[in-house]
Amino acid sequence: MSNKLIYLVSFILVLSVASRVQAEPFSLGAAEDIELGNDTQVGPDASSNGSGLGARDIAERRRVVLISYDISALKSEGQFLNLSFSHFSHDLHGETNVYGIIEDLDLLEVESLTWNTAPGVQNNPTPDLSEPVALDFADLTDVLLTFTGPGQTGVRFSTDTSEALANFLNSDTDGIVTFLLAPSAENNQLIIRSSEHAEGGSFLEGELSPNLEIALNPNPDDEAANVIRDVVLSWSPGDFADKHDVYLGTNFDDVNDATATVDPSGVYVNRQDPNIYPFGGTIRLDFGQTYYWRIDQVSAPPDNTIYKGNVWQFTVESLAYQIPGENITASASSSDPGKGPENTINGSGLDESGLRHGNISVDTMWLSSQIGDQPTWIEYEFDKVYKLHEMWVWNSNDSLEPVIGLGFKDVTIEYSVNGFDYTALEAVHEFDRAPGSANYAHNTTVDFNDIAVRYIRLTANSNWEGILNQFGLSEVRFFHIPVHAGEPDPDSGAVDIALDVTLNWRPGREAAEYNLYFSDDEQAVIDGTAPVTTLNQTIYGPMSLDLGKTYYWRVDEVNDVNPDSVWVGDIWNFTTASFLVVDDFESYNDINEGEPASNRIYLAWIDGYDNPATNGSTVGHLDPPFAEQTIVNNGRQSMPLFYDNSVGYSEAQNTLDSLRDWTRQGVGVLTIWFMGDEANAAEPMYVALNGSASVTHDNPDAALITDWTEWNIDLQAFADQGVNLTNVNTISLGLGNKTNPQPGGSGIMYFDDIRLYAPAP
């Protein structure tokens, strides 16, 4: 295919993590695919571009295919079963072997990959272009699968399943699996379509069997980053767990290989009852460190069977974080054209790594003017007060710097929290000289000792040569200790938030308590005059808010032993939904009936399945997923309602567990979204409350409408029929005439987003 990375993972996954009972099917698209050649058309220093992937071994066509999959989201949820490949055929169908690339080599640099650099093929030395395909079996597993094409062009086909293929995936530890497809013998040829083709791409297909015995659902998530250093580990117990063996360390192999009795690296923690560690506290970990952990489930006596768990990992937050350039304003005593102070904070001269600077100064560095006021200074204003940890400096690095020496040398550093009162940072500092060459890494680090700062002023007392009365810098970067609250939930700017929302946030480091300001008056929150609640936890709610209103909030971090506290937080906002949700159909699942988390749609919306002689409705598909997940108005799911009015009418009824007061928040309109099918029989469509009062859609052909359509009903229409709108017990959706049933036709309707709105002003 192409030599570019296919990051789009077609992740067609039917997987109920909550259900731990039966294997679930999945289909996973390739993360990368590429064709490599060692022939006169595609030489060993090139790769093939296009929508075809060829495993071929004829004269002038010596080709293999590499395909990679990211299985990291699946591997911790269970065991792979009944695996096969699904390919899209082209015009050659010869017998082909599938090998696995060993784990040490399965991460491919696809952009630069060629036969000469690829794993799995002979390239040390590379065979002559006329020789058959030669593989490097040291890089490969045994053959996992052999298949041939279907003998037809342009069809999708599946290989046989392979136990060896499943074993290969189940033994993976890094979340990436890569396969090599090669002709099984000389003169065999196969071409399949790549991910670039509209119908192409090779899928891994099979089943994922939940591990009933092992721990699941790690918290922190597997491979989580930026985890708070004072952490609590938790997990969902296996079905047979009586106790839990906890392992925690900084080396994968140590954690993977240890047992409770053989533990040379000391990663075994303890055997305990609760599925949380530590119980009743936190464990403090090292900044920036990646940790590996494992939970083995131990069954009850007398067996005490140990079920070894997966190894999970997470990375702890860094000690300090960069203040983004967009949060900084730079100004200076003077500047040359094209060399303004903003160049020192916008990364304009840095390479892709963000660590090395070039030596072309125009539009990438700051330089003061020869006729500018003296002394020369440059100042940085942050968007708020930060606990400043350190500053990195890339000094002036123009290509002439070794000769003219305009970089800062002796520097006075001052700081302020208000822009008026400045304090000098210790003695005069000397900034190291830049080399004037490309790929220049910062060579001066200034320690700010974690003081509270909003303004930084650098005053040049001298430059490195003293020839010209000019001074310059290439780039500066500031790092802060994260003492402010962050990661608000709901996200700032979020809309359609529930009225009973609970607020959450990530705590700032060192906070002892939190002052939460909350109001629909933004300025009051900014000024700190809004109502304030002092909390000792990072959660607040549930709340009781108004429809369709924007709220503003901020969280100030407080620690009385820190003289710089309080750390004033950012202003966040969200807007509540302009409606109350009767049913959005998002909560329904396919978990087996009788299990605690089961919530099948046909058990909430009672149809005529058990009474087909008088009610011709059926809610949900016969096989999972029972809710409709393709034809939806909003969100993930809608409700399919099959009707057969040969018995007179079809109706499904939902008994309301909550939201029975349909006068709350001044609502007065019931809205239902629906969609029919042109093949449907035209039947009257109605909605009923409390089992009797009903309203019929004014379009007798509503069941034939093939677009999602909003149906708005004034609640007064139900009140006029005697419904007490403060106590609505049931809502029914139906087709036909319930009060005067008449034999009719059949079809399917889809319903979504049943809501209550306030009347239009």
Short mmCIF file of C-alpha atoms in Angstrom, two decimals, residues 124-386:
data_model
loop_
_atom_site.label_atom_id
_atom_site.label_comp_id
_atom_site.label_asym_id
_atom_site.label_seq_id
_atom_site.Cartn_x
_atom_site.Cartn_y
_atom_site.Cartn_z
CA ASN A 124 21.69 -8.75 5.59
CA PRO A 125 22.64 -9.22 2.86
CA THR A 126 19.68 -8.51 0.60
CA PRO A 127 19.20 -11.18 -2.09
CA ASP A 128 19.73 -10.40 -5.75
CA LEU A 129 16.67 -8.92 -7.44
CA SER A 130 16.22 -12.05 -9.51
CA GLU A 131 16.11 -14.39 -6.53
CA PRO A 132 12.90 -15.66 -4.89
CA VAL A 133 11.42 -14.06 -1.81
CA ALA A 134 13.67 -14.88 1.15
CA LEU A 135 12.44 -14.50 4.73
CA ASP A 136 14.39 -13.95 7.94
CA PHE A 137 12.82 -16.55 10.21
CA ALA A 138 14.65 -15.19 13.26
CA ASP A 139 12.21 -12.26 13.13
CA LEU A 140 9.12 -14.43 12.65
CA THR A 141 6.88 -16.87 14.41
CA ASP A 142 5.97 -20.14 12.80
CA VAL A 143 3.22 -19.95 10.17
CA LEU A 144 0.05 -18.83 11.94
CA LEU A 145 -2.32 -19.31 9.02
CA THR A 146 -2.32 -20.26 5.34
CA PHE A 147 -5.05 -19.08 2.98
CA THR A 148 -5.90 -18.52 -0.68
CA GLY A 149 -8.02 -15.86 -2.30
CA PRO A 150 -11.64 -16.46 -3.37
CA GLY A 151 -10.97 -16.60 -7.11
CA GLN A 152 -13.08 -13.49 -7.62
CA THR A 153 -12.15 -9.85 -7.95
CA GLY A 154 -13.69 -7.24 -5.70
CA VAL A 155 -15.23 -9.35 -2.93
CA ARG A 156 -14.61 -9.45 0.80
CA PHE A 157 -13.63 -12.88 2.06
CA SER A 158 -12.61 -14.42 5.35
CA THR A 159 -9.83 -16.90 6.05
CA ASP A 160 -10.24 -19.95 8.21
CA THR A 161 -9.90 -19.42 11.94
CA SER A 162 -6.56 -20.23 13.52
CA GLU A 163 -5.75 -21.28 17.07
CA ALA A 164 -2.12 -20.28 16.48
CA LEU A 165 -3.30 -16.81 15.51
CA ALA A 166 -5.32 -16.51 18.72
CA ASN A 167 -2.36 -17.72 20.80
CA PHE A 168 -0.14 -15.09 19.16
CA LEU A 169 -2.52 -12.29 20.18
CA ASN A 170 -3.06 -13.66 23.66
CA SER A 171 0.69 -13.74 24.30
CA ASP A 172 1.19 -10.10 23.23
CA THR A 173 2.30 -7.63 25.90
CA ASP A 174 2.81 -4.29 24.09
CA GLY A 175 -0.62 -3.86 22.47
CA ILE A 176 0.69 -4.02 18.88
CA VAL A 177 0.71 -7.10 16.66
CA THR A 178 2.28 -7.15 13.20
CA PHE A 179 1.92 -9.81 10.52
CA LEU A 180 3.94 -10.65 7.44
CA LEU A 181 2.11 -12.12 4.43
CA ALA A 182 4.34 -14.00 2.01
CA PRO A 183 3.77 -16.45 -0.87
CA SER A 184 3.83 -20.02 0.37
CA ALA A 185 5.98 -21.04 -2.61
CA GLU A 186 7.69 -19.51 -5.64
CA ASN A 187 5.28 -18.50 -8.45
CA ASN A 188 2.40 -17.96 -5.99
CA GLN A 189 0.73 -14.56 -6.15
CA LEU A 190 -1.95 -12.85 -4.07
CA ILE A 191 -3.20 -9.25 -4.18
CA ILE A 192 -5.59 -7.81 -1.63
CA ARG A 193 -6.79 -4.25 -1.23
CA SER A 194 -5.12 -1.89 1.23
CA SER A 195 -6.69 0.50 3.68
CA GLU A 196 -6.44 3.23 1.03
CA HIS A 197 -9.03 1.47 -1.14
CA ALA A 198 -12.65 2.49 -0.56
CA GLU A 199 -13.70 -1.11 0.14
CA GLY A 200 -10.33 -2.31 1.25
CA GLY A 201 -8.34 -2.96 4.34
CA SER A 202 -7.70 -6.18 6.20
CA PHE A 203 -9.61 -6.78 9.41
CA LEU A 204 -8.81 -9.02 12.34
CA GLU A 205 -12.04 -10.73 13.32
CA GLY A 206 -13.00 -13.10 16.07
CA GLU A 207 -14.38 -13.18 19.58
CA LEU A 208 -13.24 -11.77 22.89
CA SER A 209 -13.99 -13.99 25.85
CA PRO A 210 -14.12 -12.14 29.16
CA ASN A 211 -11.80 -13.59 31.75
CA LEU A 212 -14.25 -14.54 34.48
CA GLU A 213 -11.44 -15.35 36.88
CA ILE A 214 -9.21 -12.28 36.61
CA ALA A 215 -9.46 -8.68 37.75
CA LEU A 216 -10.74 -6.18 35.19
CA ASN A 217 -11.43 -2.45 34.81
CA PRO A 218 -8.21 -1.03 36.30
CA ASN A 219 -8.25 2.45 37.78
CA PRO A 220 -6.10 4.27 36.71
CA ASP A 221 -6.85 3.04 33.20
CA ASP A 222 -4.27 0.85 31.54
CA GLU A 223 -1.62 3.07 29.89
CA ALA A 224 -3.05 6.20 31.54
CA ALA A 225 -0.75 9.24 31.57
CA ASN A 226 -0.47 12.23 33.91
CA VAL A 227 -1.83 10.29 36.88
CA ILE A 228 -1.87 12.17 40.19
CA ARG A 229 1.12 11.02 42.26
CA ASP A 230 -0.96 10.36 45.38
CA VAL A 231 -2.85 7.51 43.83
CA VAL A 232 -5.38 4.87 44.82
CA LEU A 233 -5.49 1.68 42.74
CA SER A 234 -8.81 -0.10 42.26
CA TRP A 235 -10.24 -2.85 40.05
CA SER A 236 -13.26 -5.06 39.43
CA PRO A 237 -12.81 -8.45 41.14
CA GLY A 238 -12.89 -11.72 39.23
CA ASP A 239 -15.92 -13.92 39.75
CA PHE A 240 -14.09 -16.34 42.07
CA ALA A 241 -12.05 -13.80 44.02
CA ASP A 242 -11.89 -14.18 47.77
CA LYS A 243 -8.67 -12.20 48.19
CA HIS A 244 -6.35 -10.17 45.97
CA ASP A 245 -2.56 -10.35 45.53
CA VAL A 246 -1.23 -6.87 44.70
CA TYR A 247 1.98 -6.31 42.70
CA LEU A 248 3.44 -2.85 41.95
CA GLY A 249 6.78 -1.87 40.46
CA THR A 250 8.62 0.10 37.79
CA ASN A 251 9.69 -2.79 35.56
CA PHE A 252 7.28 -4.82 33.45
CA ASP A 253 9.19 -8.08 33.69
CA ASP A 254 9.54 -7.79 37.47
CA VAL A 255 5.80 -7.38 37.90
CA ASN A 256 4.90 -9.96 35.28
CA ASP A 257 7.23 -12.67 36.59
CA ALA A 258 6.89 -12.25 40.36
CA THR A 259 4.84 -14.48 42.62
CA ALA A 260 3.91 -14.11 46.28
CA THR A 261 6.79 -16.43 47.19
CA VAL A 262 9.35 -15.70 44.44
CA ASP A 263 9.84 -11.94 44.32
CA PRO A 264 13.48 -10.93 43.84
CA SER A 265 12.62 -7.30 42.99
CA GLY A 266 10.23 -6.69 45.86
CA VAL A 267 7.17 -5.85 43.73
CA TYR A 268 4.75 -8.05 45.70
CA VAL A 269 2.78 -5.78 48.04
CA ASN A 270 0.37 -7.99 49.97
CA ARG A 271 -2.66 -10.24 49.96
CA GLN A 272 -5.80 -8.34 50.92
CA ASP A 273 -9.59 -8.41 51.03
CA PRO A 274 -10.70 -5.10 49.43
CA ASN A 275 -10.40 -4.42 45.71
CA ILE A 276 -8.66 -1.12 46.40
CA TYR A 277 -5.05 -0.34 47.32
CA PRO A 278 -4.16 1.19 49.63
CA PHE A 279 -7.33 0.86 51.67
CA GLY A 280 -8.24 4.08 53.48
CA GLY A 281 -5.49 6.26 52.03
CA THR A 282 -3.19 6.90 49.06
CA ILE A 283 0.26 5.80 47.97
CA ARG A 284 2.75 8.51 46.98
CA LEU A 285 4.69 7.69 43.80
CA ASP A 286 7.59 9.30 41.94
CA PHE A 287 7.03 12.10 39.48
CA GLY A 288 7.25 11.13 35.81
CA GLN A 289 7.72 7.43 36.58
CA THR A 290 5.91 4.67 34.71
CA TYR A 291 4.52 2.02 37.04
CA TYR A 292 3.35 -1.50 36.30
CA TRP A 293 0.84 -3.33 38.45
CA ARG A 294 -0.93 -6.64 38.56
CA ILE A 295 -3.78 -8.06 40.58
CA ASP A 296 -4.01 -11.84 41.03
CA GLN A 297 -7.32 -13.21 42.22
CA VAL A 298 -7.19 -15.82 44.97
CA SER A 299 -10.17 -18.11 45.42
CA ALA A 300 -11.60 -19.09 48.80
CA PRO A 301 -10.20 -21.95 50.89
CA PRO A 302 -9.60 -24.78 50.68
CA ASP A 303 -8.54 -24.37 47.03
CA ASN A 304 -6.85 -20.93 47.30
CA THR A 305 -6.41 -21.04 43.53
CA ILE A 306 -4.44 -18.09 42.14
CA TYR A 307 -5.67 -16.58 38.86
CA LYS A 308 -2.86 -14.47 37.44
CA GLY A 309 -3.98 -11.07 36.21
CA ASN A 310 -2.89 -8.86 33.34
CA VAL A 311 -0.06 -6.38 33.85
CA TRP A 312 -1.37 -2.82 33.65
CA GLN A 313 0.64 0.38 33.51
CA PHE A 314 0.30 4.10 34.09
CA THR A 315 2.63 7.10 34.17
CA VAL A 316 2.67 9.56 37.05
CA GLU A 317 2.38 13.30 36.51
CA SER A 318 5.55 15.32 35.96
CA LEU A 319 7.04 17.49 38.68
CA ALA A 320 6.48 20.64 36.64
CA TYR A 321 4.64 21.63 33.47
CA GLN A 322 5.34 24.17 30.76
CA ILE A 323 3.29 27.36 30.72
CA PRO A 324 1.95 27.46 27.14
CA GLY A 325 3.19 30.35 25.03
CA GLU A 326 -0.38 31.46 24.35
CA ASN A 327 -0.73 32.10 28.10
CA ILE A 328 2.20 34.53 28.07
CA THR A 329 2.50 38.11 26.79
CA ALA A 330 6.01 39.33 25.94
CA SER A 331 7.09 42.98 25.78
CA ALA A 332 10.50 44.64 25.53
CA SER A 333 12.28 47.97 25.86
CA SER A 334 12.88 47.96 22.08
CA SER A 335 13.07 45.60 19.10
CA ASP A 336 14.53 45.40 15.62
CA PRO A 337 12.06 44.79 12.74
CA GLY A 338 11.12 41.12 12.44
CA LYS A 339 12.76 40.39 15.78
CA GLY A 340 10.02 41.14 18.28
CA PRO A 341 9.82 39.76 21.84
CA GLU A 342 6.95 37.42 20.90
CA ASN A 343 9.47 35.28 19.02
CA THR A 344 10.89 34.14 22.35
CA ILE A 345 7.66 32.42 23.42
CA ASN A 346 6.05 31.21 20.19
CA GLY A 347 8.46 28.39 19.34
CA SER A 348 9.13 29.95 15.93
CA GLY A 349 12.77 28.92 15.78
CA LEU A 350 12.48 25.47 17.33
CA ASP A 351 12.50 22.18 15.47
CA GLU A 352 9.73 19.57 15.60
CA SER A 353 11.01 18.25 18.91
CA GLY A 354 10.54 21.68 20.46
CA LEU A 355 14.01 21.38 22.00
CA ARG A 356 16.53 22.64 19.44
CA HIS A 357 16.76 26.10 17.92
CA GLY A 358 17.99 27.22 14.53
CA ASN A 359 20.45 30.04 13.76
CA ILE A 360 18.38 32.26 11.46
CA SER A 361 17.27 35.18 13.60
CA VAL A 362 14.63 36.99 11.52
CA ASP A 363 11.12 35.99 12.69
CA THR A 364 12.56 33.46 15.15
CA MET A 365 14.45 35.54 17.78
CA TRP A 366 14.23 38.81 19.68
CA LEU A 367 16.85 41.52 19.32
CA SER A 368 16.75 44.98 20.88
CA SER A 369 17.32 48.08 18.77
CA GLN A 370 20.72 49.85 18.73
CA ILE A 371 18.92 53.14 19.32
CA GLY A 372 16.53 51.78 21.93
CA ASP A 373 16.29 52.91 25.52
CA GLN A 374 18.79 51.49 27.96
CA PRO A 375 19.03 49.37 29.95
CA THR A 376 17.54 46.74 27.65
CA TRP A 377 14.85 44.56 29.18
CA ILE A 378 12.31 41.98 28.15
CA GLU A 379 9.26 41.17 30.27
CA TYR A 380 6.85 38.25 30.40
CA GLU A 381 3.32 38.47 31.78
CA PHE A 382 1.46 35.23 32.53
CA ASP A 383 -2.31 34.89 32.37
CA LYS A 384 -2.42 34.31 36.14
CA VAL A 385 -0.15 33.80 39.13
CA TYR A 386 1.84 30.56 38.86
#
